[in-house]
Amino acid sequence: MLEQLQKEKQLFESYLEQSTQNITHDRLKQSMSYSLSNGGKRVRPLLIFETLRLFQENIRMVYPIAAAIEYIHTYSLIHDDLPAMDNDDYRRGQLTNHKQFDETTAILAGDALLTHAFGLIGESELSAEQKVTLMNALVQFSGGNGMIGGQMYDMFGQGKEIDLIHVKYTHELKTAALLRFCVKAACVVANVGEEVMSKLDQFAVHFGLAFQIHNDIKDVLQDEVLEKSTYVKLLGKEGAIQALENEMNCAKLMLLEIEQNNTTIKATQLEQFLNFLN
Ligand code: GRG
């Protein structure tokens, strides 16, 4: 990760750390904090910061929004690891939340993170209009027609014959949707026009697909059993690598197009996010 991003991440870590301090039930607070602070890469918050930086805006102002998306991401991982879903014992090399605590606590910690994500946006210093826009966007991208919908397609697609179009759609919802929220959030805060916002949105879609394909290729290399429908299962490893490269190129192209049409916006700086896929 680039030095600048690393510095940004450290400052944000302390904000995130203190953000759960107002939770009065100790075990709930510990459980929320355990999954929030145990080694996430913070790709989504960093994407908000770096997109905002393209428009020379103050990054601290969006800490609550960045924390909100990290809360949503964290709750989704806690719930995804539960026995009713992926039934995983480890995440990020440490015990999953329900193994470290218990299932009830893990479910409630996830619920609390989800609920407080909206509180964080509400408490931010943005205008009332911006807050409403961002809350609606969070519903759109993380709700039943966003990440949760993607998880449903993923869960109930298992064991069935599924084609590439459906797998791509599932990945767009499950993985790309939260990244789309990140670029949209930065655009809303910086009052960016439709044309640039739409190109950044397409960048986020391609980046999200690349992110998921990369994750699936990594799983295969680690010999994890492939039950779910993935690009690797449908296209083989070589085909998946090609699809990954294709998505990365499309993502870069979107940034280039922004620069070509708007010489003051150094959009290709966002190419550094593709380094997360190495
Ligand atoms: C339970 C509602 C619900 C949704 C679950 C996020 C998710 C949907 C499932 C997790 C499994 C998975 C592979 C999702 C795809 C997105 C993804 C690659 C998540 C991992 O994101 P990173 O790499 O995680 O940013 P860190 O650990 O860095 O925070």
PDB file of C-alpha atoms and ligand atoms in Angstrom:
ATOM      1  CA  MET A   1       0.000   0.000   0.000  1.00  0.00           C
ATOM      2  CA  LEU A   2       1.229   3.477  -0.763  1.00  0.00           C
ATOM      3  CA  GLU A   3       2.684   5.486   2.108  1.00  0.00           C
ATOM      4  CA  GLN A   4      -0.028   8.125   1.962  1.00  0.00           C
ATOM      5  CA  LEU A   5      -2.774   5.519   2.216  1.00  0.00           C
ATOM      6  CA  GLN A   6      -1.003   3.867   5.144  1.00  0.00           C
ATOM      7  CA  LYS A   7      -0.908   7.186   7.041  1.00  0.00           C
ATOM      8  CA  GLU A   8      -4.555   7.793   6.309  1.00  0.00           C
ATOM      9  CA  LYS A   9      -5.423   4.356   7.589  1.00  0.00           C
ATOM     10  CA  GLN A  10      -3.655   4.900  10.931  1.00  0.00           C
ATOM     11  CA  LEU A  11      -5.521   8.139  11.660  1.00  0.00           C
ATOM     12  CA  PHE A  12      -8.818   6.564  10.790  1.00  0.00           C
ATOM     13  CA  GLU A  13      -8.074   3.537  13.017  1.00  0.00           C
ATOM     14  CA  SER A  14      -8.173   5.657  16.175  1.00  0.00           C
ATOM     15  CA  TYR A  15     -11.445   7.264  15.116  1.00  0.00           C
ATOM     16  CA  LEU A  16     -12.936   3.825  14.547  1.00  0.00           C
ATOM     17  CA  GLU A  17     -11.544   2.546  17.842  1.00  0.00           C
ATOM     18  CA  GLN A  18     -13.365   5.175  19.888  1.00  0.00           C
ATOM     19  CA  SER A  19     -16.563   5.010  17.860  1.00  0.00           C
ATOM     20  CA  THR A  20     -18.023   2.112  19.857  1.00  0.00           C
ATOM     21  CA  GLN A  21     -17.276   3.646  23.262  1.00  0.00           C
ATOM     22  CA  ASN A  22     -20.874   4.811  23.770  1.00  0.00           C
ATOM     23  CA  ILE A  23     -22.182   1.224  23.739  1.00  0.00           C
ATOM     24  CA  THR A  24     -23.027   0.561  27.370  1.00  0.00           C
ATOM     25  CA  HIS A  25     -23.235  -3.243  27.349  1.00  0.00           C
ATOM     26  CA  ASP A  26     -19.626  -4.376  27.798  1.00  0.00           C
ATOM     27  CA  ARG A  27     -19.851  -7.723  26.016  1.00  0.00           C
ATOM     28  CA  LEU A  28     -21.681  -6.182  23.056  1.00  0.00           C
ATOM     29  CA  LYS A  29     -19.103  -3.386  22.852  1.00  0.00           C
ATOM     30  CA  GLN A  30     -16.225  -5.885  23.025  1.00  0.00           C
ATOM     31  CA  SER A  31     -17.761  -8.038  20.325  1.00  0.00           C
ATOM     32  CA  MET A  32     -18.332  -5.072  17.982  1.00  0.00           C
ATOM     33  CA  SER A  33     -14.870  -3.748  18.642  1.00  0.00           C
ATOM     34  CA  TYR A  34     -13.256  -7.202  18.203  1.00  0.00           C
ATOM     35  CA  SER A  35     -14.419  -7.500  14.603  1.00  0.00           C
ATOM     36  CA  LEU A  36     -13.958  -3.831  13.800  1.00  0.00           C
ATOM     37  CA  SER A  37     -10.365  -3.757  14.953  1.00  0.00           C
ATOM     38  CA  ASN A  38      -8.804  -7.069  14.057  1.00  0.00           C
ATOM     39  CA  GLY A  39      -6.939  -6.378  10.878  1.00  0.00           C
ATOM     40  CA  GLY A  40      -9.309  -5.278   8.109  1.00  0.00           C
ATOM     41  CA  LYS A  41      -7.589  -3.642   5.154  1.00  0.00           C
ATOM     42  CA  ARG A  42     -10.071  -0.697   5.214  1.00  0.00           C
ATOM     43  CA  VAL A  43     -10.392  -0.738   1.438  1.00  0.00           C
ATOM     44  CA  ARG A  44     -13.810   0.926   1.560  1.00  0.00           C
ATOM     45  CA  PRO A  45     -12.924   3.855   3.862  1.00  0.00           C
ATOM     46  CA  LEU A  46      -9.718   4.436   1.901  1.00  0.00           C
ATOM     47  CA  LEU A  47     -11.690   4.502  -1.335  1.00  0.00           C
ATOM     48  CA  ILE A  48     -13.883   7.270   0.107  1.00  0.00           C
ATOM     49  CA  PHE A  49     -10.834   9.252   1.242  1.00  0.00           C
ATOM     50  CA  GLU A  50      -8.927   8.907  -2.007  1.00  0.00           C
ATOM     51  CA  THR A  51     -11.935   9.699  -4.175  1.00  0.00           C
ATOM     52  CA  LEU A  52     -12.609  12.777  -2.072  1.00  0.00           C
ATOM     53  CA  ARG A  53      -8.971  13.803  -2.405  1.00  0.00           C
ATOM     54  CA  LEU A  54      -9.458  14.040  -6.181  1.00  0.00           C
ATOM     55  CA  PHE A  55     -11.718  16.989  -5.455  1.00  0.00           C
ATOM     56  CA  GLN A  56      -9.467  18.559  -2.776  1.00  0.00           C
ATOM     57  CA  GLU A  57     -11.963  18.089   0.014  1.00  0.00           C
ATOM     58  CA  ASN A  58     -11.272  17.746   3.727  1.00  0.00           C
ATOM     59  CA  ILE A  59     -10.981  14.040   4.535  1.00  0.00           C
ATOM     60  CA  ARG A  60     -11.679  14.216   8.287  1.00  0.00           C
ATOM     61  CA  MET A  61     -15.175  15.427   7.489  1.00  0.00           C
ATOM     62  CA  VAL A  62     -16.049  12.009   6.062  1.00  0.00           C
ATOM     63  CA  TYR A  63     -14.663   9.859   8.888  1.00  0.00           C
ATOM     64  CA  PRO A  64     -18.222   9.122  10.122  1.00  0.00           C
ATOM     65  CA  ILE A  65     -19.272   8.076   6.598  1.00  0.00           C
ATOM     66  CA  ALA A  66     -16.163   5.925   6.196  1.00  0.00           C
ATOM     67  CA  ALA A  67     -16.836   4.373   9.612  1.00  0.00           C
ATOM     68  CA  ALA A  68     -20.451   3.730   8.581  1.00  0.00           C
ATOM     69  CA  ILE A  69     -19.425   1.690   5.530  1.00  0.00           C
ATOM     70  CA  GLU A  70     -16.811  -0.175   7.588  1.00  0.00           C
ATOM     71  CA  TYR A  71     -19.547  -0.975  10.159  1.00  0.00           C
ATOM     72  CA  ILE A  72     -21.737  -2.389   7.368  1.00  0.00           C
ATOM     73  CA  HIS A  73     -18.830  -4.372   5.911  1.00  0.00           C
ATOM     74  CA  THR A  74     -17.916  -5.704   9.380  1.00  0.00           C
ATOM     75  CA  TYR A  75     -21.473  -6.745  10.249  1.00  0.00           C
ATOM     76  CA  SER A  76     -21.700  -8.563   6.906  1.00  0.00           C
ATOM     77  CA  LEU A  77     -18.523 -10.521   7.677  1.00  0.00           C
ATOM     78  CA  ILE A  78     -19.692 -11.426  11.196  1.00  0.00           C
ATOM     79  CA  HIS A  79     -23.016 -12.705   9.873  1.00  0.00           C
ATOM     80  CA  ASP A  80     -21.404 -14.384   6.850  1.00  0.00           C
ATOM     81  CA  ASP A  81     -19.190 -16.445   9.205  1.00  0.00           C
ATOM     82  CA  LEU A  82     -22.124 -17.733  11.286  1.00  0.00           C
ATOM     83  CA  PRO A  83     -23.061 -21.449  11.172  1.00  0.00           C
ATOM     84  CA  ALA A  84     -26.256 -20.560   9.259  1.00  0.00           C
ATOM     85  CA  MET A  85     -24.148 -19.072   6.473  1.00  0.00           C
ATOM     86  CA  ASP A  86     -20.512 -19.984   5.737  1.00  0.00           C
ATOM     87  CA  ASN A  87     -19.835 -21.529   9.148  1.00  0.00           C
ATOM     88  CA  ASP A  88     -16.242 -20.348   9.439  1.00  0.00           C
ATOM     89  CA  ASP A  89     -14.068 -20.615  12.542  1.00  0.00           C
ATOM     90  CA  TYR A  90     -11.400 -18.180  11.425  1.00  0.00           C
ATOM     91  CA  ARG A  91     -11.271 -14.809   9.705  1.00  0.00           C
ATOM     92  CA  ARG A  92      -8.161 -12.699   9.214  1.00  0.00           C
ATOM     93  CA  GLY A  93      -6.224 -15.459  10.981  1.00  0.00           C
ATOM     94  CA  GLN A  94      -8.229 -15.057  14.185  1.00  0.00           C
ATOM     95  CA  LEU A  95     -11.331 -16.681  15.632  1.00  0.00           C
ATOM     96  CA  THR A  96     -14.559 -15.529  14.018  1.00  0.00           C
ATOM     97  CA  ASN A  97     -16.838 -13.429  16.203  1.00  0.00           C
ATOM     98  CA  HIS A  98     -19.196 -16.268  17.176  1.00  0.00           C
ATOM     99  CA  LYS A  99     -16.221 -18.492  18.087  1.00  0.00           C
ATOM    100  CA  GLN A 100     -14.548 -15.786  20.162  1.00  0.00           C
ATOM    101  CA  PHE A 101     -17.850 -14.846  21.848  1.00  0.00           C
ATOM    102  CA  ASP A 102     -21.005 -16.871  21.054  1.00  0.00           C
ATOM    103  CA  GLU A 103     -23.626 -16.945  18.322  1.00  0.00           C
ATOM    104  CA  THR A 104     -26.112 -14.725  20.115  1.00  0.00           C
ATOM    105  CA  THR A 105     -23.517 -12.055  20.790  1.00  0.00           C
ATOM    106  CA  ALA A 106     -22.211 -12.248  17.216  1.00  0.00           C
ATOM    107  CA  ILE A 107     -25.686 -11.807  15.741  1.00  0.00           C
ATOM    108  CA  LEU A 108     -26.421  -8.864  18.022  1.00  0.00           C
ATOM    109  CA  ALA A 109     -23.018  -7.249  17.434  1.00  0.00           C
ATOM    110  CA  GLY A 110     -23.725  -7.448  13.686  1.00  0.00           C
ATOM    111  CA  ASP A 111     -27.186  -5.970  14.216  1.00  0.00           C
ATOM    112  CA  ALA A 112     -25.760  -3.142  16.306  1.00  0.00           C
ATOM    113  CA  LEU A 113     -23.080  -2.329  13.720  1.00  0.00           C
ATOM    114  CA  LEU A 114     -25.723  -2.204  11.016  1.00  0.00           C
ATOM    115  CA  THR A 115     -27.983   0.065  13.064  1.00  0.00           C
ATOM    116  CA  HIS A 116     -25.260   2.412  14.238  1.00  0.00           C
ATOM    117  CA  ALA A 117     -23.946   2.833  10.685  1.00  0.00           C
ATOM    118  CA  PHE A 118     -26.977   5.014  10.034  1.00  0.00           C
ATOM    119  CA  GLY A 119     -26.431   6.827  13.342  1.00  0.00           C
ATOM    120  CA  LEU A 120     -22.900   7.719  12.290  1.00  0.00           C
ATOM    121  CA  ILE A 121     -24.189   9.354   9.115  1.00  0.00           C
ATOM    122  CA  GLY A 122     -26.858  11.158  11.135  1.00  0.00           C
ATOM    123  CA  GLU A 123     -24.286  12.533  13.573  1.00  0.00           C
ATOM    124  CA  SER A 124     -21.867  13.709  10.878  1.00  0.00           C
ATOM    125  CA  GLU A 125     -21.363  17.379  10.078  1.00  0.00           C
ATOM    126  CA  LEU A 126     -22.728  17.163   6.548  1.00  0.00           C
ATOM    127  CA  SER A 127     -25.810  19.071   5.451  1.00  0.00           C
ATOM    128  CA  ALA A 128     -29.228  17.530   6.146  1.00  0.00           C
ATOM    129  CA  GLU A 129     -29.689  16.956   2.420  1.00  0.00           C
ATOM    130  CA  GLN A 130     -26.360  15.185   2.063  1.00  0.00           C
ATOM    131  CA  LYS A 131     -27.139  12.973   5.070  1.00  0.00           C
ATOM    132  CA  VAL A 132     -30.490  11.895   3.613  1.00  0.00           C
ATOM    133  CA  THR A 133     -28.869  11.200   0.222  1.00  0.00           C
ATOM    134  CA  LEU A 134     -26.159   9.103   1.868  1.00  0.00           C
ATOM    135  CA  MET A 135     -28.604   7.170   4.056  1.00  0.00           C
ATOM    136  CA  ASN A 136     -30.695   6.360   0.983  1.00  0.00           C
ATOM    137  CA  ALA A 137     -27.566   5.338  -0.909  1.00  0.00           C
ATOM    138  CA  LEU A 138     -26.554   3.069   1.975  1.00  0.00           C
ATOM    139  CA  VAL A 139     -29.958   1.384   1.823  1.00  0.00           C
ATOM    140  CA  GLN A 140     -29.660   1.005  -1.947  1.00  0.00           C
ATOM    141  CA  PHE A 141     -26.159  -0.478  -1.926  1.00  0.00           C
ATOM    142  CA  SER A 142     -26.196  -2.566   1.256  1.00  0.00           C
ATOM    143  CA  GLY A 143     -29.855  -3.626   1.441  1.00  0.00           C
ATOM    144  CA  GLY A 144     -32.054  -6.235  -0.215  1.00  0.00           C
ATOM    145  CA  ASN A 145     -31.279  -4.951  -3.710  1.00  0.00           C
ATOM    146  CA  GLY A 146     -27.597  -4.509  -2.878  1.00  0.00           C
ATOM    147  CA  MET A 147     -25.183  -6.529  -0.744  1.00  0.00           C
ATOM    148  CA  ILE A 148     -27.839  -8.532   1.132  1.00  0.00           C
ATOM    149  CA  GLY A 149     -29.544  -9.424  -2.155  1.00  0.00           C
ATOM    150  CA  GLY A 150     -26.168 -10.570  -3.495  1.00  0.00           C
ATOM    151  CA  GLN A 151     -25.653 -12.754  -0.447  1.00  0.00           C
ATOM    152  CA  MET A 152     -29.070 -14.366  -1.046  1.00  0.00           C
ATOM    153  CA  TYR A 153     -28.189 -15.132  -4.676  1.00  0.00           C
ATOM    154  CA  ASP A 154     -24.885 -16.515  -3.497  1.00  0.00           C
ATOM    155  CA  MET A 155     -26.342 -18.705  -0.749  1.00  0.00           C
ATOM    156  CA  PHE A 156     -29.213 -20.149  -2.736  1.00  0.00           C
ATOM    157  CA  GLY A 157     -27.243 -20.429  -5.973  1.00  0.00           C
ATOM    158  CA  GLN A 158     -25.052 -23.050  -4.322  1.00  0.00           C
ATOM    159  CA  GLY A 159     -25.208 -26.511  -5.845  1.00  0.00           C
ATOM    160  CA  LYS A 160     -27.209 -25.280  -8.832  1.00  0.00           C
ATOM    161  CA  GLU A 161     -26.035 -24.758 -12.392  1.00  0.00           C
ATOM    162  CA  ILE A 162     -25.497 -21.030 -12.775  1.00  0.00           C
ATOM    163  CA  ASP A 163     -24.128 -19.128 -15.763  1.00  0.00           C
ATOM    164  CA  LEU A 164     -21.579 -16.332 -15.871  1.00  0.00           C
ATOM    165  CA  ILE A 165     -24.194 -13.579 -16.216  1.00  0.00           C
ATOM    166  CA  HIS A 166     -25.776 -14.607 -12.909  1.00  0.00           C
ATOM    167  CA  VAL A 167     -22.440 -15.001 -11.156  1.00  0.00           C
ATOM    168  CA  LYS A 168     -21.388 -11.563 -12.371  1.00  0.00           C
ATOM    169  CA  TYR A 169     -24.661 -10.056 -11.148  1.00  0.00           C
ATOM    170  CA  THR A 170     -24.246 -11.743  -7.756  1.00  0.00           C
ATOM    171  CA  HIS A 171     -20.717 -10.352  -7.424  1.00  0.00           C
ATOM    172  CA  GLU A 172     -21.885  -6.903  -8.454  1.00  0.00           C
ATOM    173  CA  LEU A 173     -24.400  -6.928  -5.625  1.00  0.00           C
ATOM    174  CA  LYS A 174     -22.398  -8.752  -2.981  1.00  0.00           C
ATOM    175  CA  THR A 175     -19.032  -7.105  -3.476  1.00  0.00           C
ATOM    176  CA  ALA A 176     -19.176  -4.135  -5.862  1.00  0.00           C
ATOM    177  CA  ALA A 177     -22.222  -2.455  -4.299  1.00  0.00           C
ATOM    178  CA  LEU A 178     -20.409  -1.288  -1.131  1.00  0.00           C
ATOM    179  CA  LEU A 179     -17.566   0.084  -3.261  1.00  0.00           C
ATOM    180  CA  ARG A 180     -20.130   1.944  -5.359  1.00  0.00           C
ATOM    181  CA  PHE A 181     -21.414   3.495  -2.138  1.00  0.00           C
ATOM    182  CA  CYS A 182     -17.882   4.713  -1.357  1.00  0.00           C
ATOM    183  CA  VAL A 183     -17.372   6.632  -4.598  1.00  0.00           C
ATOM    184  CA  LYS A 184     -20.933   7.935  -4.491  1.00  0.00           C
ATOM    185  CA  ALA A 185     -20.414   9.177  -0.917  1.00  0.00           C
ATOM    186  CA  ALA A 186     -17.302  11.113  -1.937  1.00  0.00           C
ATOM    187  CA  CYS A 187     -19.126  12.580  -4.942  1.00  0.00           C
ATOM    188  CA  VAL A 188     -22.098  13.662  -2.825  1.00  0.00           C
ATOM    189  CA  VAL A 189     -19.845  15.335  -0.267  1.00  0.00           C
ATOM    190  CA  ALA A 190     -17.805  17.100  -2.983  1.00  0.00           C
ATOM    191  CA  ASN A 191     -20.872  17.997  -5.078  1.00  0.00           C
ATOM    192  CA  VAL A 192     -19.493  16.254  -8.139  1.00  0.00           C
ATOM    193  CA  GLY A 193     -21.519  16.361 -11.369  1.00  0.00           C
ATOM    194  CA  GLU A 194     -23.411  13.442 -12.921  1.00  0.00           C
ATOM    195  CA  GLU A 195     -20.926  12.675 -15.686  1.00  0.00           C
ATOM    196  CA  VAL A 196     -17.887  12.198 -13.456  1.00  0.00           C
ATOM    197  CA  MET A 197     -19.963  10.450 -10.794  1.00  0.00           C
ATOM    198  CA  SER A 198     -21.229   7.947 -13.346  1.00  0.00           C
ATOM    199  CA  LYS A 199     -17.700   7.121 -14.560  1.00  0.00           C
ATOM    200  CA  LEU A 200     -16.513   6.695 -10.977  1.00  0.00           C
ATOM    201  CA  ASP A 201     -19.489   4.442 -10.388  1.00  0.00           C
ATOM    202  CA  GLN A 202     -18.449   2.259 -13.333  1.00  0.00           C
ATOM    203  CA  PHE A 203     -14.896   2.245 -11.985  1.00  0.00           C
ATOM    204  CA  ALA A 204     -16.278   0.912  -8.680  1.00  0.00           C
ATOM    205  CA  VAL A 205     -18.264  -1.812 -10.443  1.00  0.00           C
ATOM    206  CA  HIS A 206     -15.198  -3.046 -12.373  1.00  0.00           C
ATOM    207  CA  PHE A 207     -12.982  -2.743  -9.296  1.00  0.00           C
ATOM    208  CA  GLY A 208     -15.565  -4.696  -7.263  1.00  0.00           C
ATOM    209  CA  LEU A 209     -15.738  -7.495  -9.822  1.00  0.00           C
ATOM    210  CA  ALA A 210     -11.950  -7.635  -9.979  1.00  0.00           C
ATOM    211  CA  PHE A 211     -11.837  -7.719  -6.161  1.00  0.00           C
ATOM    212  CA  GLN A 212     -14.191 -10.693  -6.002  1.00  0.00           C
ATOM    213  CA  ILE A 213     -12.526 -12.632  -8.843  1.00  0.00           C
ATOM    214  CA  HIS A 214      -9.149 -12.040  -7.185  1.00  0.00           C
ATOM    215  CA  ASN A 215     -10.558 -13.338  -3.899  1.00  0.00           C
ATOM    216  CA  ASP A 216     -11.910 -16.470  -5.576  1.00  0.00           C
ATOM    217  CA  ILE A 217      -8.606 -17.179  -7.346  1.00  0.00           C
ATOM    218  CA  LYS A 218      -6.817 -16.802  -3.988  1.00  0.00           C
ATOM    219  CA  ASP A 219      -9.222 -19.304  -2.395  1.00  0.00           C
ATOM    220  CA  VAL A 220      -8.451 -21.859  -5.112  1.00  0.00           C
ATOM    221  CA  LEU A 221      -4.714 -21.380  -4.666  1.00  0.00           C
ATOM    222  CA  GLN A 222      -5.228 -22.058  -0.942  1.00  0.00           C
ATOM    223  CA  ASP A 223      -7.024 -25.282  -1.896  1.00  0.00           C
ATOM    224  CA  GLU A 224     -10.325 -24.177  -0.444  1.00  0.00           C
ATOM    225  CA  VAL A 225     -13.212 -26.327  -1.671  1.00  0.00           C
ATOM    226  CA  LEU A 226     -15.261 -24.539  -4.289  1.00  0.00           C
ATOM    227  CA  GLU A 227     -18.945 -25.134  -3.694  1.00  0.00           C
ATOM    228  CA  LYS A 228     -20.182 -21.737  -4.705  1.00  0.00           C
ATOM    229  CA  SER A 229     -20.441 -20.559  -8.276  1.00  0.00           C
ATOM    230  CA  THR A 230     -17.432 -18.412  -9.054  1.00  0.00           C
ATOM    231  CA  TYR A 231     -15.550 -17.248 -12.125  1.00  0.00           C
ATOM    232  CA  VAL A 232     -12.924 -19.892 -11.316  1.00  0.00           C
ATOM    233  CA  LYS A 233     -15.495 -22.659 -11.250  1.00  0.00           C
ATOM    234  CA  LEU A 234     -17.090 -21.490 -14.503  1.00  0.00           C
ATOM    235  CA  LEU A 235     -13.995 -20.402 -16.449  1.00  0.00           C
ATOM    236  CA  GLY A 236     -11.131 -22.312 -14.831  1.00  0.00           C
ATOM    237  CA  LYS A 237      -8.158 -20.599 -13.209  1.00  0.00           C
ATOM    238  CA  GLU A 238      -6.684 -19.231 -16.440  1.00  0.00           C
ATOM    239  CA  GLY A 239     -10.066 -17.937 -17.591  1.00  0.00           C
ATOM    240  CA  ALA A 240     -10.624 -16.268 -14.235  1.00  0.00           C
ATOM    241  CA  ILE A 241      -7.213 -14.594 -14.384  1.00  0.00           C
ATOM    242  CA  GLN A 242      -8.122 -13.260 -17.805  1.00  0.00           C
ATOM    243  CA  ALA A 243     -11.484 -11.987 -16.529  1.00  0.00           C
ATOM    244  CA  LEU A 244      -9.659 -10.324 -13.621  1.00  0.00           C
ATOM    245  CA  GLU A 245      -7.300  -8.542 -16.015  1.00  0.00           C
ATOM    246  CA  ASN A 246     -10.212  -7.486 -18.158  1.00  0.00           C
ATOM    247  CA  GLU A 247     -12.046  -5.935 -15.186  1.00  0.00           C
ATOM    248  CA  MET A 248      -8.878  -4.164 -14.056  1.00  0.00           C
ATOM    249  CA  ASN A 249      -8.387  -2.716 -17.539  1.00  0.00           C
ATOM    250  CA  CYS A 250     -11.997  -1.551 -17.676  1.00  0.00           C
ATOM    251  CA  ALA A 251     -11.570   0.073 -14.248  1.00  0.00           C
ATOM    252  CA  LYS A 252      -8.439   1.920 -15.458  1.00  0.00           C
ATOM    253  CA  LEU A 253     -10.199   3.001 -18.623  1.00  0.00           C
ATOM    254  CA  MET A 254     -12.952   4.702 -16.626  1.00  0.00           C
ATOM    255  CA  LEU A 255     -10.345   6.734 -14.748  1.00  0.00           C
ATOM    256  CA  LEU A 256      -8.560   7.655 -17.964  1.00  0.00           C
ATOM    257  CA  GLU A 257     -11.814   8.812 -19.521  1.00  0.00           C
ATOM    258  CA  ILE A 258     -12.463  11.085 -16.536  1.00  0.00           C
ATOM    259  CA  GLU A 259      -9.005  12.638 -16.930  1.00  0.00           C
ATOM    260  CA  GLN A 260      -9.420  13.098 -20.659  1.00  0.00           C
ATOM    261  CA  ASN A 261     -12.673  14.988 -20.207  1.00  0.00           C
ATOM    262  CA  ASN A 262     -11.649  16.915 -17.070  1.00  0.00           C
ATOM    263  CA  THR A 263      -8.002  17.893 -17.027  1.00  0.00           C
ATOM    264  CA  THR A 264      -8.111  19.124 -13.411  1.00  0.00           C
ATOM    265  CA  ILE A 265      -9.252  15.769 -11.954  1.00  0.00           C
ATOM    266  CA  LYS A 266      -6.320  13.390 -11.478  1.00  0.00           C
ATOM    267  CA  ALA A 267      -8.583  10.349 -11.482  1.00  0.00           C
ATOM    268  CA  THR A 268      -5.848   7.852 -12.384  1.00  0.00           C
ATOM    269  CA  GLN A 269      -4.573   8.275  -8.809  1.00  0.00           C
ATOM    270  CA  LEU A 270      -7.289   5.766  -7.938  1.00  0.00           C
ATOM    271  CA  GLU A 271      -5.390   3.128  -9.933  1.00  0.00           C
ATOM    272  CA  GLN A 272      -3.462   2.503  -6.701  1.00  0.00           C
ATOM    273  CA  PHE A 273      -6.525   0.593  -5.458  1.00  0.00           C
ATOM    274  CA  LEU A 274      -5.803  -2.076  -8.030  1.00  0.00           C
ATOM    275  CA  ASN A 275      -2.634  -2.812  -6.018  1.00  0.00           C
ATOM    276  CA  PHE A 276      -4.921  -4.429  -3.439  1.00  0.00           C
ATOM    277  CA  LEU A 277      -5.326  -7.108  -6.096  1.00  0.00           C
ATOM    278  CA  ASN A 278      -1.664  -8.174  -6.211  1.00  0.00           C
TER     279      ASN A 278
HETATM  280  C1  GRG B   1     -24.240 -11.545   5.630  1.00  0.00           C
HETATM  281  C2  GRG B   1     -25.654  -9.709   4.671  1.00  0.00           C
HETATM  282  C3  GRG B   1     -24.464 -10.539   4.601  1.00  0.00           C
HETATM  283  C4  GRG B   1     -23.616 -10.326   3.587  1.00  0.00           C
HETATM  284  C5  GRG B   1     -22.361 -11.021   3.449  1.00  0.00           C
HETATM  285  C6  GRG B   1     -19.434  -9.607   2.644  1.00  0.00           C
HETATM  286  C7  GRG B   1     -20.236 -10.808   2.407  1.00  0.00           C
HETATM  287  C8  GRG B   1     -21.688 -10.638   2.201  1.00  0.00           C
HETATM  288  C9  GRG B   1     -19.689 -12.036   2.484  1.00  0.00           C
HETATM  289  C10 GRG B   1     -18.263 -12.264   2.833  1.00  0.00           C
HETATM  290  C11 GRG B   1     -17.637 -13.193   1.890  1.00  0.00           C
HETATM  291  C12 GRG B   1     -17.032 -12.508   0.724  1.00  0.00           C
HETATM  292  C13 GRG B   1     -15.879 -13.170   0.084  1.00  0.00           C
HETATM  293  C14 GRG B   1     -17.540 -11.388   0.267  1.00  0.00           C
HETATM  294  C15 GRG B   1     -17.056 -10.671  -0.889  1.00  0.00           C
HETATM  295  C16 GRG B   1     -16.520  -9.382  -0.474  1.00  0.00           C
HETATM  296  C17 GRG B   1     -15.173  -9.556   0.081  1.00  0.00           C
HETATM  297  C18 GRG B   1     -14.081  -9.935  -0.838  1.00  0.00           C
HETATM  298  C19 GRG B   1     -15.017  -9.362   1.372  1.00  0.00           C
HETATM  299  C20 GRG B   1     -13.740  -9.297   2.037  1.00  0.00           C
HETATM  300  O1  GRG B   1     -13.401  -7.932   1.991  1.00  0.00           O
HETATM  301  P1  GRG B   1     -11.993  -7.375   2.419  1.00  0.00           P
HETATM  302  O2  GRG B   1     -10.926  -8.133   1.711  1.00  0.00           O
HETATM  303  O3  GRG B   1     -11.993  -7.760   3.951  1.00  0.00           O
HETATM  304  O4  GRG B   1     -12.012  -5.911   2.239  1.00  0.00           O
HETATM  305  P2  GRG B   1     -11.077  -7.180   5.146  1.00  0.00           P
HETATM  306  O5  GRG B   1     -10.792  -8.391   5.991  1.00  0.00           O
HETATM  307  O6  GRG B   1      -9.843  -6.561   4.601  1.00  0.00           O
HETATM  308  O7  GRG B   1     -11.931  -6.197   5.863  1.00  0.00           O
END
